[in-house]
Coordinates of N, CA and C and ligand atoms in Angstrom, one line a residue:
M1 N 0.9 -1.4 -0.1 CA -0.1 0.0 0.1 C 0.9 1.3 0.1
S2 N 0.6 2.1 -0.9 CA 1.3 3.5 -1.1 C 1.0 4.4 0.2
K3 N 2.2 5.0 0.7 CA 2.1 5.8 2.0 C 2.2 7.2 1.6
V4 N 1.2 8.0 2.0 CA 1.5 9.6 1.4 C 1.5 10.4 2.7
L5 N 2.2 11.3 2.5 CA 2.4 12.4 3.7 C 1.8 13.6 3.3
I6 N 0.7 14.2 4.0 CA 0.4 15.6 3.7 C 0.9 16.3 4.8
V7 N 1.6 17.6 4.3 CA 2.1 18.5 5.1 C 1.2 19.9 5.0
E8 N 0.3 20.1 5.8 CA -0.7 21.3 5.7 C -1.2 21.7 6.9
D9 N -1.1 23.1 7.1 CA -1.4 23.5 8.5 C -3.1 23.6 8.6
E10 N -3.9 23.9 7.4 CA -5.3 23.9 7.6 C -5.9 22.5 7.8
L11 N -6.0 22.4 9.0 CA -6.5 20.9 9.4 C -7.7 20.2 8.4
S12 N -8.6 21.1 8.2 CA -9.7 20.8 7.6 C -9.4 20.5 6.2
I13 N -8.6 21.0 5.5 CA -8.3 20.9 4.2 C -7.4 19.5 4.2
A14 N -6.4 19.3 5.2 CA -5.7 18.1 5.1 C -6.5 16.8 5.4
E15 N -7.7 17.0 6.3 CA -8.4 16.0 6.6 C -9.5 15.5 5.3
L16 N -9.8 16.3 4.6 CA -10.5 16.3 3.4 C -9.8 15.2 2.4
E17 N -8.4 15.9 2.2 CA -7.4 15.0 1.2 C -7.4 13.6 2.0
K18 N -7.1 13.6 3.0 CA -6.9 12.4 3.8 C -8.0 11.2 3.4
D19 N -9.2 11.9 3.7 CA -10.5 10.9 3.6 C -10.8 10.5 2.0
Y20 N -10.2 11.4 1.2 CA -10.4 10.8 -0.3 C -9.4 9.9 -0.8
L21 N -8.2 10.3 -0.2 CA -7.1 9.2 -0.4 C -7.3 7.7 0.1
E22 N -7.8 8.0 1.2 CA -8.1 6.7 2.0 C -9.2 5.8 1.5
L23 N -9.9 6.6 0.5 CA -11.1 6.0 0.0 C -10.6 5.1 -1.3
S24 N -9.3 5.7 -1.7 CA -8.5 5.0 -2.8 C -7.6 4.2 -2.4
S25 N -7.7 3.8 -1.2 CA -6.7 2.7 -0.6 C -5.1 3.4 -0.3
F26 N -5.1 4.5 -0.3 CA -3.7 4.9 0.3 C -3.6 5.0 1.7
E27 N -2.4 4.9 2.2 CA -2.4 5.1 3.7 C -1.8 6.4 3.8
V28 N -2.6 7.3 4.7 CA -2.2 8.8 4.8 C -1.8 9.2 6.2
E29 N -0.8 10.3 6.2 CA -0.4 10.6 7.6 C -0.4 12.3 7.3
I30 N -0.8 12.8 8.5 CA -1.0 14.4 8.3 C 0.1 15.0 9.2
E31 N 0.6 16.1 8.6 CA 1.7 16.8 9.6 C 1.3 18.2 9.5
T32 N 1.0 19.1 10.5 CA 0.5 20.4 10.2 C 1.7 21.4 10.4
D33 N 2.7 21.2 11.1 CA 4.0 21.8 11.1 C 5.0 21.7 9.9
G34 N 5.5 22.8 9.5 CA 6.5 22.6 8.3 C 7.8 22.0 8.6
S35 N 8.4 22.3 10.0 CA 9.8 21.7 10.3 C 9.4 20.3 10.6
K36 N 8.4 19.8 11.1 CA 8.2 18.4 11.6 C 7.9 17.9 10.4
G37 N 7.0 18.2 9.5 CA 6.8 17.5 8.0 C 8.0 17.2 7.4
M38 N 8.9 18.2 7.3 CA 10.2 18.2 6.6 C 11.0 16.9 7.1
D39 N 11.1 16.9 8.5 CA 11.8 16.0 9.2 C 11.2 14.5 8.8
R40 N 10.1 14.5 8.8 CA 9.2 13.1 8.6 C 9.4 12.6 7.2
A41 N 9.3 13.7 6.3 CA 9.4 13.3 5.0 C 10.8 12.9 4.5
L42 N 11.9 13.4 5.3 CA 13.2 13.1 5.0 C 13.7 11.6 5.7
H43 N 13.0 11.4 7.0 CA 13.7 10.5 7.7 C 12.7 9.0 7.9
E44 N 11.4 9.1 7.1 CA 10.5 8.0 7.4 C 10.1 7.7 5.7
E45 N 9.7 6.4 5.7 CA 9.5 5.9 4.4 C 8.0 6.4 3.9
F46 N 7.9 7.4 3.0 CA 6.6 7.7 2.3 C 7.0 7.5 0.8
D47 N 5.9 7.2 0.1 CA 6.0 7.1 -1.4 C 5.7 8.6 -2.1
M48 N 5.1 9.4 -1.5 CA 4.7 10.7 -2.1 C 4.5 11.7 -1.0
V49 N 4.6 12.9 -1.2 CA 4.4 14.2 -0.1 C 3.6 15.0 -0.9
I50 N 2.4 15.4 0.0 CA 1.6 16.6 -0.7 C 1.9 17.8 0.4
L51 N 2.4 18.8 -0.4 CA 3.0 19.9 0.3 C 2.4 21.3 0.2
D52 N 1.7 21.7 1.4 CA 1.2 23.3 1.2 C 2.4 23.9 1.2
I53 N 2.2 25.4 0.8 CA 3.4 26.4 0.8 C 3.5 27.2 2.0
M54 N 2.4 27.8 2.4 CA 2.5 28.6 3.6 C 2.3 27.6 4.8
L55 N 3.3 27.6 5.8 CA 3.2 26.6 6.9 C 3.9 27.2 8.0
P56 N 3.7 27.0 9.3 CA 4.5 27.4 10.4 C 5.8 26.6 10.4
G57 N 6.8 27.2 10.8 CA 8.2 26.5 10.9 C 8.9 26.7 9.6
T58 N 9.1 25.7 8.6 CA 9.6 25.8 7.5 C 8.6 25.8 6.3
D59 N 8.9 26.7 5.3 CA 7.7 26.7 4.2 C 8.0 25.6 3.2
G60 N 6.9 25.5 2.4 CA 6.7 24.5 1.5 C 8.0 24.5 0.4
F61 N 8.4 25.7 0.0 CA 9.7 25.9 -0.9 C 10.9 25.2 -0.4
E62 N 11.2 25.5 0.9 CA 12.4 24.9 1.5 C 12.1 23.4 1.6
I63 N 11.0 22.9 2.1 CA 10.8 21.7 2.2 C 11.0 20.9 1.0
C64 N 10.4 21.3 0.1 CA 10.7 20.7 -1.6 C 12.1 20.6 -1.9
K65 N 12.7 21.5 -1.6 CA 14.0 21.6 -1.9 C 14.9 20.5 -1.2
Q66 N 14.7 20.5 0.2 CA 15.4 19.7 1.0 C 14.9 18.0 0.6
I67 N 13.8 17.9 0.4 CA 13.5 16.4 0.2 C 13.9 16.1 -1.2
R68 N 14.0 17.3 -2.3 CA 14.6 16.7 -3.5 C 16.1 16.3 -3.5
E69 N 16.8 16.9 -2.6 CA 18.1 16.6 -2.5 C 18.4 15.1 -2.1
K70 N 17.4 14.5 -1.2 CA 17.7 13.2 -0.9 C 16.9 12.2 -1.3
K71 N 15.6 12.5 -1.9 CA 14.8 11.4 -2.3 C 14.1 11.9 -3.7
D72 N 13.7 10.8 -4.4 CA 13.1 11.2 -5.8 C 11.5 10.7 -5.8
I73 N 11.1 10.7 -4.4 CA 9.7 10.3 -4.2 C 8.9 11.6 -5.0
P74 N 7.7 11.4 -5.7 CA 6.8 12.4 -6.0 C 6.4 13.4 -5.2
I75 N 6.6 14.8 -5.4 CA 6.1 15.9 -4.6 C 4.9 16.7 -5.2
L76 N 4.0 16.7 -4.7 CA 2.6 17.5 -5.3 C 2.6 18.8 -4.4
M77 N 2.6 20.2 -5.0 CA 2.5 21.3 -4.2 C 1.3 21.9 -4.2
V78 N 0.8 22.4 -3.2 CA -0.5 22.8 -3.1 C -0.5 24.4 -2.7
S79 N -1.0 25.1 -3.3 CA -1.0 26.7 -3.1 C -2.5 27.3 -3.4
A80 N -2.6 28.3 -2.3 CA -3.9 29.3 -2.6 C -3.6 30.4 -3.7
K81 N -2.2 30.6 -3.8 CA -2.1 31.8 -4.7 C -1.2 31.4 -6.0
K82 N -1.7 32.2 -7.0 CA -1.3 31.7 -8.3 C 0.2 32.3 -8.5
E83 N 0.7 33.2 -7.8 CA 1.9 33.7 -7.8 C 3.0 32.6 -7.2
D84 N 2.5 31.8 -6.2 CA 3.1 30.7 -5.9 C 3.6 29.8 -6.9
I85 N 2.7 29.3 -7.6 CA 2.9 28.3 -9.0 C 4.1 28.9 -9.9
D86 N 4.1 30.2 -10.1 CA 5.0 30.9 -11.1 C 6.3 30.6 -10.1
K87 N 6.3 30.8 -8.9 CA 7.5 30.6 -8.0 C 8.2 29.3 -8.0
I88 N 7.1 28.3 -8.2 CA 7.6 26.9 -8.1 C 8.3 26.5 -9.4
R89 N 7.6 27.1 -10.4 CA 8.3 26.9 -11.7 C 9.6 27.5 -11.9
G90 N 9.7 28.9 -11.3 CA 10.9 29.6 -11.5 C 12.0 29.1 -10.8
L91 N 11.7 28.7 -9.6 CA 12.9 28.2 -8.6 C 13.4 27.0 -9.1
G92 N 12.7 26.1 -9.9 CA 13.2 24.8 -10.2 C 13.5 24.0 -8.8
L93 N 12.4 23.9 -8.1 CA 12.5 23.2 -6.8 C 12.6 21.5 -7.1
G94 N 12.2 21.3 -8.1 CA 12.0 19.6 -8.4 C 10.6 19.3 -7.9
A95 N 9.6 20.0 -7.7 CA 8.3 19.6 -7.5 C 7.7 18.6 -8.9
D96 N 6.9 17.8 -8.5 CA 6.5 17.2 -9.8 C 5.3 17.5 -10.5
D97 N 4.5 18.4 -9.4 CA 3.3 19.0 -9.9 C 2.7 19.8 -8.9
Y98 N 1.7 20.6 -9.2 CA 1.1 21.6 -8.4 C -0.2 21.6 -8.5
I99 N -1.1 22.2 -7.4 CA -2.4 22.3 -7.6 C -2.8 23.6 -6.7
T100 N -3.7 24.2 -7.5 CA -4.3 25.6 -6.6 C -5.4 25.2 -5.7
K101 N -5.4 26.0 -4.7 CA -6.9 25.8 -3.9 C -7.8 27.0 -4.4
P102 N -9.1 26.6 -4.3 CA -9.7 25.4 -3.9 C -9.5 24.3 -5.2
F103 N -9.2 23.2 -5.0 CA -9.5 22.1 -6.0 C -10.5 21.1 -5.6
S104 N -10.8 20.2 -6.5 CA -11.6 19.1 -6.2 C -10.9 17.9 -5.6
P105 N -11.3 17.4 -4.6 CA -10.6 16.3 -4.1 C -10.4 15.1 -5.2
S106 N -11.3 14.8 -6.1 CA -11.1 13.8 -7.0 C -10.0 14.1 -8.0
E107 N -9.8 15.4 -8.3 CA -8.7 16.0 -8.9 C -7.3 15.7 -8.2
L108 N -7.5 15.9 -7.0 CA -6.2 15.4 -6.4 C -5.6 14.2 -6.3
V109 N -6.6 13.3 -6.1 CA -6.7 11.8 -6.1 C -6.0 11.3 -7.3
A110 N -6.6 11.9 -8.4 CA -6.3 11.4 -9.9 C -5.0 11.8 -10.1
R111 N -4.4 13.0 -9.6 CA -3.0 13.4 -9.8 C -2.0 12.5 -9.0
V112 N -2.5 12.4 -7.7 CA -1.6 11.5 -6.7 C -1.5 9.9 -7.4
K113 N -2.7 9.2 -7.9 CA -2.6 8.2 -8.6 C -1.5 8.3 -9.9
A114 N -1.7 9.1 -10.6 CA -0.8 9.0 -11.9 C 0.7 9.3 -11.4
H115 N 1.0 10.0 -10.4 CA 2.5 10.3 -10.1 C 2.9 9.1 -9.3
L116 N 1.9 8.2 -8.5 CA 2.5 7.2 -7.8 C 2.8 6.2 -8.9
G117 N 1.8 6.0 -9.8 CA 1.9 5.1 -10.7 C 3.4 4.9 -11.6
R118 N 3.6 6.1 -12.1 CA 4.8 6.4 -12.8 C 6.1 6.4 -11.9
Y119 N 5.9 6.7 -10.5 CA 7.1 6.6 -9.7 C 7.4 5.1 -9.5
H120 N 6.4 4.4 -9.2 CA 6.6 2.7 -9.1 C 7.2 2.1 -10.2
R121 N 6.7 2.6 -11.4 CA 7.0 1.8 -12.6 C 8.6 2.2 -12.9
L122 N 9.0 3.2 -12.3 CA 10.4 3.6 -12.4 C 11.2 2.8 -11.6
I123 N 10.7 2.7 -10.4 CA 11.5 1.7 -9.3 C 11.6 0.4 -10.0
A124 N 10.5 -0.1 -10.4 CA 10.4 -1.7 -11.1 C 11.4 -1.7 -12.2
N125 N 11.5 -0.8 -13.0 CA 12.5 -0.7 -14.1 C 14.0 -0.8 -13.6
N126 N 14.2 0.1 -12.5 CA 15.6 0.2 -12.0 C 16.0 -1.3 -11.4
V127 N 14.9 -1.8 -10.6 CA 15.4 -3.1 -10.0 C 15.8 -4.1 -11.0
Q128 N 14.9 -4.1 -12.1 CA 15.1 -5.1 -13.3 C 16.7 -4.8 -13.9
E129 N 16.9 -3.5 -14.0 CA 18.4 -3.3 -14.6 C 19.3 -3.8 -13.7
N130 N 19.2 -3.9 -12.4 CA 20.3 -4.0 -11.5 C 19.8 -5.5 -10.8
D131 N 19.8 -6.3 -11.6 CA 19.6 -7.9 -10.9 C 20.9 -8.3 -10.7
I132 N 21.6 -7.7 -9.6 CA 23.1 -8.1 -9.7 C 23.1 -8.6 -8.0
I133 N 24.0 -9.8 -8.0 CA 24.3 -10.4 -6.5 C 25.8 -9.8 -6.6
E134 N 26.1 -9.1 -5.4 CA 27.6 -8.7 -5.2 C 27.8 -9.1 -3.7
I135 N 29.0 -9.9 -3.7 CA 29.4 -10.1 -2.5 C 31.0 -10.3 -2.5
R136 N 31.5 -9.6 -1.6 CA 32.9 -9.4 -1.6 C 33.5 -8.9 -2.8
G137 N 34.4 -9.4 -3.4 CA 34.8 -9.1 -4.9 C 34.1 -9.7 -5.9
L138 N 33.1 -10.4 -5.7 CA 32.3 -11.3 -6.7 C 31.1 -10.5 -7.1
K139 N 31.0 -10.5 -8.4 CA 29.6 -9.7 -8.8 C 29.1 -10.7 -10.0
I140 N 27.8 -11.0 -9.8 CA 26.8 -11.9 -10.6 C 25.9 -11.1 -11.4
D141 N 25.9 -10.7 -12.5 CA 24.8 -10.1 -13.2 C 23.9 -10.9 -13.8
R142 N 22.8 -11.2 -13.1 CA 21.9 -12.2 -13.5 C 21.0 -11.9 -14.8
T143 N 21.0 -10.5 -15.0 CA 20.4 -10.2 -16.2 C 21.3 -10.5 -17.5
A144 N 22.5 -10.0 -17.5 CA 23.5 -10.1 -18.5 C 24.1 -11.6 -18.3
R145 N 23.9 -12.4 -17.4 CA 24.4 -13.6 -17.3 C 26.0 -13.5 -17.3
R146 N 26.6 -12.6 -16.6 CA 28.0 -12.5 -16.6 C 28.5 -12.5 -15.1
V147 N 29.8 -12.9 -14.9 CA 30.4 -13.1 -13.6 C 31.7 -12.0 -13.8
Y148 N 32.0 -11.4 -12.6 CA 33.1 -10.5 -12.6 C 33.8 -10.6 -11.1
I149 N 35.2 -10.9 -11.2 CA 36.0 -11.0 -10.2 C 36.7 -9.7 -10.0
D150 N 36.5 -8.8 -9.0 CA 37.1 -7.6 -8.8 C 37.3 -6.7 -10.0
G151 N 36.1 -6.8 -10.5 CA 35.9 -6.0 -11.8 C 36.3 -6.7 -13.1
E152 N 36.8 -7.7 -13.1 CA 37.5 -8.7 -14.3 C 36.4 -9.8 -14.7
E153 N 35.9 -9.8 -15.9 CA 35.0 -10.7 -16.4 C 35.5 -12.1 -16.5
K154 N 34.7 -13.0 -16.0 CA 35.3 -14.3 -16.2 C 34.3 -15.1 -17.0
A155 N 34.9 -16.0 -17.8 CA 34.0 -16.7 -18.9 C 33.3 -17.9 -18.1
F156 N 32.0 -18.1 -18.1 CA 31.3 -19.2 -17.6 C 30.4 -19.9 -18.7
T157 N 30.4 -21.2 -18.3 CA 29.4 -21.9 -19.3 C 28.0 -22.0 -18.7
T158 N 27.0 -22.3 -19.4 CA 25.7 -22.1 -19.0 C 25.5 -22.7 -17.6
K159 N 25.8 -24.1 -17.5 CA 25.7 -24.8 -16.2 C 26.5 -24.2 -15.1
E160 N 27.8 -23.8 -15.5 CA 28.5 -23.3 -14.3 C 27.8 -22.1 -13.7
F161 N 27.4 -21.3 -14.8 CA 26.7 -19.7 -14.1 C 25.3 -20.4 -13.4
D162 N 24.5 -21.2 -14.0 CA 23.4 -21.5 -13.3 C 23.8 -22.2 -11.7
L163 N 24.7 -22.9 -11.8 CA 25.0 -23.4 -10.4 C 25.7 -22.3 -9.3
L164 N 26.4 -21.5 -9.8 CA 27.1 -20.4 -9.2 C 25.8 -19.5 -8.6
T165 N 25.0 -19.2 -9.8 CA 23.9 -18.4 -9.3 C 23.0 -19.0 -8.3
F166 N 22.7 -20.1 -8.6 CA 21.6 -20.9 -7.7 C 22.3 -20.8 -6.2
L167 N 23.6 -21.2 -6.0 CA 24.1 -21.3 -4.7 C 24.1 -19.9 -4.1
A168 N 24.6 -18.8 -4.9 CA 24.6 -17.5 -4.4 C 23.5 -16.8 -4.1
S169 N 22.3 -17.4 -4.6 CA 20.9 -16.8 -4.3 C 20.4 -17.4 -3.0
H170 N 21.1 -18.5 -2.5 CA 20.7 -19.0 -1.3 C 22.0 -19.2 -0.2
P171 N 22.4 -18.1 0.1 CA 23.7 -18.1 0.7 C 23.5 -18.8 2.1
N172 N 24.7 -19.4 2.6 CA 24.8 -19.9 3.8 C 23.8 -21.3 3.9
R173 N 23.4 -21.7 2.9 CA 22.4 -22.9 2.8 C 23.2 -24.0 2.2
V174 N 23.1 -25.2 3.0 CA 23.9 -26.4 2.4 C 23.0 -27.2 1.4
F175 N 23.6 -27.5 0.5 CA 22.9 -28.4 -0.6 C 23.6 -29.6 -0.8
T176 N 22.9 -30.7 -0.9 CA 23.8 -31.8 -1.4 C 23.9 -32.2 -2.8
K177 N 24.8 -32.7 -3.2 CA 25.2 -32.8 -4.9 C 23.9 -33.1 -5.5
E178 N 23.2 -34.2 -4.8 CA 21.9 -34.8 -5.5 C 21.1 -33.4 -5.7
E179 N 20.9 -32.8 -4.5 CA 19.9 -31.5 -4.8 C 20.2 -30.5 -5.9
L180 N 21.6 -30.4 -6.0 CA 22.1 -29.5 -6.9 C 22.0 -29.9 -8.4
F181 N 22.3 -31.4 -8.3 CA 22.2 -31.9 -9.8 C 20.7 -31.9 -10.2
N182 N 19.7 -32.3 -9.4 CA 18.4 -32.2 -9.8 C 18.0 -30.7 -10.1
K183 N 18.5 -29.6 -9.4 CA 18.1 -28.3 -9.6 C 18.6 -27.8 -11.0
I184 N 19.7 -28.0 -11.3 CA 20.3 -27.3 -12.3 C 20.5 -28.2 -13.8
W185 N 20.4 -29.7 -13.6 CA 20.4 -30.4 -15.0 C 19.0 -30.8 -15.1
D186 N 18.7 -31.3 -16.1 CA 17.4 -31.7 -16.5 C 17.3 -33.1 -16.2
M187 N 16.1 -33.7 -16.1 CA 16.1 -35.0 -15.8 C 16.6 -36.1 -16.9
E188 N 16.7 -35.4 -18.0 CA 17.3 -36.2 -19.3 C 18.6 -36.2 -19.2
S189 N 19.2 -35.2 -18.5 CA 20.7 -35.1 -18.7 C 21.5 -36.2 -18.5
L190 N 22.4 -36.5 -19.1 CA 23.2 -37.7 -18.9 C 24.3 -37.0 -17.8
G191 N 24.7 -38.2 -17.2 CA 25.6 -37.7 -15.9 C 25.0 -38.0 -14.5
D192 N 25.9 -37.8 -13.6 CA 25.5 -37.9 -12.2 C 26.0 -36.8 -11.4
I193 N 25.9 -37.2 -10.1 CA 26.4 -36.2 -9.2 C 27.8 -36.0 -9.2
A194 N 28.6 -36.7 -9.7 CA 29.9 -36.2 -10.2 C 30.1 -35.0 -10.9
T195 N 29.0 -34.8 -11.6 CA 29.2 -33.7 -12.7 C 29.1 -32.5 -11.9
V196 N 28.4 -32.6 -10.5 CA 28.2 -31.3 -9.7 C 29.7 -31.0 -9.3
T197 N 30.5 -32.0 -8.9 CA 31.7 -31.8 -8.5 C 32.8 -31.2 -9.3
V198 N 32.8 -31.6 -10.6 CA 33.4 -31.2 -11.7 C 33.2 -29.7 -11.8
H199 N 31.8 -29.4 -12.0 CA 31.5 -28.0 -12.1 C 32.0 -27.1 -11.0
I200 N 31.8 -27.5 -9.8 CA 32.3 -26.8 -8.5 C 33.8 -26.5 -8.8
K201 N 34.5 -27.4 -9.3 CA 35.9 -27.3 -9.2 C 36.3 -26.1 -10.1
K202 N 35.5 -26.3 -11.4 CA 35.8 -25.3 -12.6 C 35.4 -23.8 -12.1
I203 N 34.3 -23.9 -11.4 CA 33.7 -22.4 -10.9 C 34.8 -21.9 -9.8
R204 N 35.4 -22.6 -9.0 CA 36.4 -22.3 -7.9 C 37.5 -21.8 -8.6
E205 N 37.9 -22.5 -9.8 CA 39.2 -22.0 -10.5 C 39.0 -20.7 -11.0
K206 N 37.8 -20.3 -11.2 CA 37.7 -19.0 -11.8 C 37.3 -18.0 -11.0
I207 N 36.8 -18.3 -9.8 CA 36.3 -17.1 -8.8 C 37.1 -17.2 -7.6
E208 N 37.9 -18.3 -7.1 CA 38.6 -18.4 -5.9 C 40.1 -17.9 -6.2
V209 N 40.8 -17.3 -5.1 CA 42.1 -17.0 -5.1 C 42.9 -18.1 -4.8
N210 N 42.5 -18.9 -3.7 CA 43.2 -20.2 -3.4 C 41.8 -21.3 -3.4
T211 N 41.9 -22.1 -4.3 CA 40.9 -23.1 -4.5 C 41.0 -24.1 -3.3
A212 N 42.2 -24.2 -2.7 CA 42.3 -25.1 -1.4 C 41.4 -24.5 -0.2
K213 N 41.3 -23.2 -0.2 CA 40.8 -22.4 0.9 C 39.8 -21.6 0.2
P214 N 38.6 -22.1 -0.2 CA 37.7 -21.3 -1.1 C 36.9 -20.5 0.1
Q215 N 36.9 -19.2 -0.6 CA 36.1 -18.2 0.4 C 34.6 -17.9 -0.1
Y216 N 34.3 -18.6 -1.3 CA 32.8 -18.4 -1.8 C 32.0 -19.7 -1.7
V217 N 32.5 -20.7 -2.3 CA 31.8 -21.9 -2.4 C 32.5 -23.0 -1.5
E218 N 31.9 -23.3 -0.3 CA 32.7 -24.1 0.7 C 32.2 -25.6 0.4
T219 N 32.9 -26.5 0.6 CA 32.7 -28.0 0.9 C 32.3 -28.2 2.3
I220 N 31.1 -28.7 2.4 CA 30.8 -29.3 3.8 C 30.8 -30.8 3.7
W221 N 32.1 -31.2 4.1 CA 32.4 -32.7 4.1 C 31.3 -33.7 4.5
G222 N 31.0 -34.5 3.6 CA 29.9 -35.7 4.0 C 28.3 -35.2 3.7
V223 N 28.2 -34.0 3.3 CA 27.0 -33.2 3.0 C 26.9 -32.6 1.6
G224 N 27.6 -31.6 1.1 CA 27.6 -31.0 0.0 C 28.3 -29.5 0.0
Y225 N 27.5 -28.8 -0.6 CA 28.2 -27.3 -0.6 C 27.3 -26.2 -0.1
R226 N 27.9 -25.2 0.2 CA 27.2 -24.0 0.5 C 27.9 -22.7 0.0
F227 N 27.2 -21.7 -0.3 CA 27.8 -20.4 -0.6 C 27.9 -19.6 0.7
K228 N 29.2 -19.1 0.8 CA 29.3 -18.4 2.2 C 29.2 -17.0 2.0
M229 N 28.2 -16.5 2.7 CA 28.0 -15.0 2.9 C 29.0 -14.1 3.5
Ligands
CA1 CA1 -1.2 26.9 4.5

């Protein structure tokens, strides 16, 4: 559920905004003091801020500037004066949108939905771009299927890559050779659990400084292997 912070000193307006946003399933909190509102926006986890301009403590312009320096959550500014809108534009504060009072609550909800939708799509895309496991000097890029040690790329076969990635995705968990063989190789594959041993050896030659004392893929004697976090 998306969490929205309303910084607004006119409680009747803030509560109206809150009611409408809650009807659209947003979680909403109100702060009536500018300085406290800024503090909460900077230090708590909100997905969006609706920001009045004339506020006791710190004004909306300053709050907007401070949030934008630290976070890229959407900021919707609210003002009673048209001159303020010009000022928001002119100062380049990084507000995503603005709305003038009086406004219809459904207009506000529509804008909040639009900005949050765009923001969450942006986050989702970033996550996809950075599907990377990074542990000490080892970096596994799952999207590009590449492995690097201290920035240097190492050539991996498909099964070596799948095996290493599977182990690294379940750190500190011990898997038997049978479990690994069943996970990584098809039922039809020729071979047996010795295949796993051979692949582990090849992986270690590529990623370990000293294959006799592996720092990533450990042998648990009599059981199998685990990826050390
Ligand atoms: Ca105000």
